[in-house]
């Protein structure tokens, strides 16, 4: 999260040298994760299960990104 936040700040300060590849992944990735979570909420047994189903795809992508960016 810190790395991507830094990327956004850097892009705002110096757009010509921004990491456009990484920035271009962020919005579609988050939208897809959120949609996936919303779609799965319909199968929830209770409100807590609904929240877990919503957040699970978002969490999976965030942890995968953390692993990927640590290696970069």
GROMACS .gro file of N, CA and C in nm:
model
  216
    1UNK      N    1   0.083  -0.119   0.000
    1UNK     CA    2   0.000   0.000   0.000
    1UNK      C    3   0.088   0.125   0.000
    2UNK      N    4   0.192   0.123   0.080
    2UNK     CA    5   0.282   0.239   0.084
    2UNK      C    6   0.349   0.263  -0.051
    3UNK      N    7   0.388   0.155  -0.117
    3UNK     CA    8   0.453   0.170  -0.247
    3UNK      C    9   0.359   0.232  -0.348
    4UNK      N   10   0.236   0.183  -0.353
    4UNK     CA   11   0.141   0.237  -0.451
    4UNK      C   12   0.101   0.381  -0.416
    5UNK      N   13   0.090   0.411  -0.288
    5UNK     CA   14   0.060   0.549  -0.249
    5UNK      C   15   0.175   0.639  -0.293
    6UNK      N   16   0.297   0.591  -0.274
    6UNK     CA   17   0.413   0.667  -0.321
    6UNK      C   18   0.412   0.687  -0.471
    7UNK      N   19   0.369   0.584  -0.543
    7UNK     CA   20   0.360   0.597  -0.690
    7UNK      C   21   0.261   0.707  -0.729
    8UNK      N   22   0.149   0.713  -0.658
    8UNK     CA   23   0.050   0.815  -0.690
    8UNK      C   24   0.104   0.955  -0.660
    9UNK      N   25   0.172   0.970  -0.547
    9UNK     CA   26   0.231   1.100  -0.513
    9UNK      C   27   0.337   1.138  -0.616
   10UNK      N   28   0.420   1.045  -0.652
   10UNK     CA   29   0.525   1.073  -0.751
   10UNK      C   30   0.464   1.114  -0.885
   11UNK      N   31   0.357   1.047  -0.923
   11UNK     CA   32   0.291   1.079  -1.050
   11UNK      C   33   0.231   1.220  -1.046
   12UNK      N   34   0.179   1.258  -0.930
   12UNK     CA   35   0.122   1.393  -0.918
   12UNK      C   36   0.232   1.499  -0.925
   13UNK      N   37   0.348   1.467  -0.866
   13UNK     CA   38   0.458   1.563  -0.865
   13UNK      C   39   0.533   1.568  -0.998
   14UNK      N   40   0.545   1.453  -1.066
   14UNK     CA   41   0.622   1.445  -1.189
   14UNK      C   42   0.555   1.348  -1.287
   15UNK      N   43   0.444   1.392  -1.349
   15UNK     CA   44   0.366   1.301  -1.434
   15UNK      C   45   0.444   1.243  -1.553
   16UNK      N   46   0.545   1.314  -1.602
   16UNK     CA   47   0.619   1.265  -1.717
   16UNK      C   48   0.704   1.143  -1.684
   17UNK      N   49   0.737   1.125  -1.557
   17UNK     CA   50   0.819   1.011  -1.517
   17UNK      C   51   0.742   0.912  -1.429
   18UNK      N   52   0.611   0.916  -1.437
   18UNK     CA   53   0.527   0.829  -1.354
   18UNK      C   54   0.534   0.684  -1.404
   19UNK      N   55   0.512   0.592  -1.312
   19UNK     CA   56   0.506   0.449  -1.346
   19UNK      C   57   0.364   0.421  -1.398
   20UNK      N   58   0.343   0.450  -1.526
   20UNK     CA   59   0.209   0.439  -1.584
   20UNK      C   60   0.160   0.296  -1.592
   21UNK      N   61   0.252   0.200  -1.603
   21UNK     CA   62   0.209   0.060  -1.606
   21UNK      C   63   0.142   0.022  -1.475
   22UNK      N   64   0.207   0.054  -1.364
   22UNK     CA   65   0.151   0.019  -1.233
   22UNK      C   66   0.025   0.100  -1.205
   23UNK      N   67   0.027   0.228  -1.236
   23UNK     CA   68  -0.091   0.311  -1.214
   23UNK      C   69  -0.208   0.262  -1.299
   24UNK      N   70  -0.179   0.216  -1.420
   24UNK     CA   71  -0.284   0.166  -1.508
   24UNK      C   72  -0.346   0.035  -1.460
   25UNK      N   73  -0.277  -0.037  -1.375
   25UNK     CA   74  -0.332  -0.162  -1.319
   25UNK      C   75  -0.427  -0.136  -1.203
   26UNK      N   76  -0.403  -0.029  -1.132
   26UNK     CA   77  -0.470  -0.008  -1.004
   26UNK      C   78  -0.622   0.005  -1.014
   27UNK      N   79  -0.670   0.092  -1.098
   27UNK     CA   80  -0.815   0.117  -1.103
   27UNK      C   81  -0.892  -0.003  -1.156
   28UNK      N   82  -0.855  -0.060  -1.271
   28UNK     CA   83  -0.931  -0.177  -1.318
   28UNK      C   84  -0.923  -0.295  -1.221
   29UNK      N   85  -0.808  -0.311  -1.157
   29UNK     CA   86  -0.791  -0.421  -1.063
   29UNK      C   87  -0.884  -0.406  -0.943
   30UNK      N   88  -0.890  -0.285  -0.889
   30UNK     CA   89  -0.977  -0.262  -0.773
   30UNK      C   90  -1.124  -0.275  -0.812
   31UNK      N   91  -1.159  -0.224  -0.928
   31UNK     CA   92  -1.298  -0.235  -0.973
   31UNK      C   93  -1.337  -0.381  -0.991
   32UNK      N   94  -1.250  -0.460  -1.050
   32UNK     CA   95  -1.279  -0.602  -1.070
   32UNK      C   96  -1.293  -0.676  -0.938
   33UNK      N   97  -1.204  -0.646  -0.843
   33UNK     CA   98  -1.210  -0.711  -0.712
   33UNK      C   99  -1.338  -0.674  -0.639
   34UNK      N  100  -1.375  -0.548  -0.645
   34UNK     CA  101  -1.497  -0.502  -0.578
   34UNK      C  102  -1.620  -0.567  -0.641
   35UNK      N  103  -1.624  -0.573  -0.774
   35UNK     CA  104  -1.736  -0.636  -0.843
   35UNK      C  105  -1.745  -0.784  -0.806
   36UNK      N  106  -1.632  -0.851  -0.803
   36UNK     CA  107  -1.630  -0.993  -0.767
   36UNK      C  108  -1.685  -1.013  -0.625
   37UNK      N  109  -1.642  -0.927  -0.534
   37UNK     CA  110  -1.692  -0.936  -0.397
   37UNK      C  111  -1.841  -0.908  -0.388
   38UNK      N  112  -1.887  -0.807  -0.459
   38UNK     CA  113  -2.031  -0.776  -0.458
   38UNK      C  114  -2.112  -0.891  -0.516
   39UNK      N  115  -2.061  -0.951  -0.621
   39UNK     CA  116  -2.133  -1.062  -0.683
   39UNK      C  117  -2.144  -1.181  -0.589
   40UNK      N  118  -2.042  -1.202  -0.508
   40UNK     CA  119  -2.041  -1.317  -0.417
   40UNK      C  120  -2.123  -1.292  -0.291
   41UNK      N  121  -2.152  -1.167  -0.259
   41UNK     CA  122  -2.228  -1.136  -0.138
   41UNK      C  123  -2.368  -1.198  -0.139
   42UNK      N  124  -2.423  -1.219  -0.258
   42UNK     CA  125  -2.557  -1.276  -0.268
   42UNK      C  126  -2.568  -1.416  -0.211
   43UNK      N  127  -2.456  -1.482  -0.191
   43UNK     CA  128  -2.457  -1.618  -0.136
   43UNK      C  129  -2.431  -1.620   0.014
   44UNK      N  130  -2.426  -1.502   0.073
   44UNK     CA  131  -2.393  -1.493   0.216
   44UNK      C  132  -2.505  -1.547   0.304
   45UNK      N  133  -2.463  -1.606   0.416
   45UNK     CA  134  -2.557  -1.660   0.513
   45UNK      C  135  -2.601  -1.557   0.616
   46UNK      N  136  -2.515  -1.456   0.638
   46UNK     CA  137  -2.545  -1.354   0.739
   46UNK      C  138  -2.461  -1.230   0.707
   47UNK      N  139  -2.482  -1.120   0.778
   47UNK     CA  140  -2.408  -0.997   0.745
   47UNK      C  141  -2.256  -1.010   0.756
   48UNK      N  142  -2.207  -1.084   0.854
   48UNK     CA  143  -2.063  -1.101   0.867
   48UNK      C  144  -2.008  -1.178   0.747
   49UNK      N  145  -2.078  -1.283   0.707
   49UNK     CA  146  -2.036  -1.360   0.589
   49UNK      C  147  -2.038  -1.271   0.465
   50UNK      N  148  -2.138  -1.183   0.454
   50UNK     CA  149  -2.147  -1.092   0.340
   50UNK      C  150  -2.024  -0.999   0.336
   51UNK      N  151  -1.985  -0.947   0.452
   51UNK     CA  152  -1.869  -0.858   0.457
   51UNK      C  153  -1.742  -0.934   0.419
   52UNK      N  154  -1.729  -1.055   0.468
   52UNK     CA  155  -1.611  -1.136   0.433
   52UNK      C  156  -1.606  -1.166   0.284
   53UNK      N  157  -1.721  -1.196   0.227
   53UNK     CA  158  -1.727  -1.226   0.083
   53UNK      C  159  -1.694  -1.102   0.000
   54UNK      N  160  -1.734  -0.985   0.049
   54UNK     CA  161  -1.703  -0.861  -0.021
   54UNK      C  162  -1.553  -0.832  -0.016
   55UNK      N  163  -1.494  -0.849   0.100
   55UNK     CA  164  -1.355  -0.809   0.120
   55UNK      C  165  -1.253  -0.913   0.074
   56UNK      N  166  -1.291  -1.038   0.065
   56UNK     CA  167  -1.196  -1.144   0.032
   56UNK      C  168  -1.124  -1.120  -0.101
   57UNK      N  169  -1.193  -1.091  -0.211
   57UNK     CA  170  -1.119  -1.070  -0.338
   57UNK      C  171  -1.029  -0.946  -0.332
   58UNK      N  172  -1.071  -0.845  -0.259
   58UNK     CA  173  -0.991  -0.724  -0.246
   58UNK      C  174  -0.863  -0.757  -0.168
   59UNK      N  175  -0.879  -0.830  -0.060
   59UNK     CA  176  -0.764  -0.869   0.022
   59UNK      C  177  -0.667  -0.958  -0.057
   60UNK      N  178  -0.721  -1.052  -0.132
   60UNK     CA  179  -0.634  -1.141  -0.212
   60UNK      C  180  -0.550  -1.062  -0.311
   61UNK      N  181  -0.611  -0.966  -0.378
   61UNK     CA  182  -0.534  -0.886  -0.474
   61UNK      C  183  -0.432  -0.797  -0.404
   62UNK      N  184  -0.470  -0.741  -0.290
   62UNK     CA  185  -0.377  -0.654  -0.218
   62UNK      C  186  -0.255  -0.731  -0.170
   63UNK      N  187  -0.276  -0.851  -0.118
   63UNK     CA  188  -0.161  -0.930  -0.070
   63UNK      C  189  -0.077  -0.980  -0.186
   64UNK      N  190  -0.140  -1.013  -0.298
   64UNK     CA  191  -0.065  -1.054  -0.417
   64UNK      C  192   0.019  -0.938  -0.469
   65UNK      N  193  -0.038  -0.817  -0.468
   65UNK     CA  194   0.038  -0.700  -0.512
   65UNK      C  195   0.156  -0.673  -0.419
   66UNK      N  196   0.134  -0.687  -0.291
   66UNK     CA  197   0.243  -0.665  -0.194
   66UNK      C  198   0.357  -0.761  -0.223
   67UNK      N  199   0.326  -0.887  -0.248
   67UNK     CA  200   0.431  -0.985  -0.280
   67UNK      C  201   0.502  -0.947  -0.410
   68UNK      N  202   0.425  -0.910  -0.512
   68UNK     CA  203   0.482  -0.876  -0.642
   68UNK      C  204   0.570  -0.751  -0.631
   69UNK      N  205   0.523  -0.650  -0.561
   69UNK     CA  206   0.599  -0.526  -0.552
   69UNK      C  207   0.722  -0.539  -0.463
   70UNK      N  208   0.718  -0.628  -0.367
   70UNK     CA  209   0.837  -0.652  -0.283
   70UNK      C  210   0.951  -0.708  -0.368
   71UNK      N  211   0.915  -0.788  -0.467
   71UNK     CA  212   1.016  -0.846  -0.553
   71UNK      C  213   1.067  -0.749  -0.658
   72UNK      N  214   0.995  -0.640  -0.676
   72UNK     CA  215   1.034  -0.542  -0.780
   72UNK      C  216   1.142  -0.448  -0.732
   0.00000   0.00000   0.00000
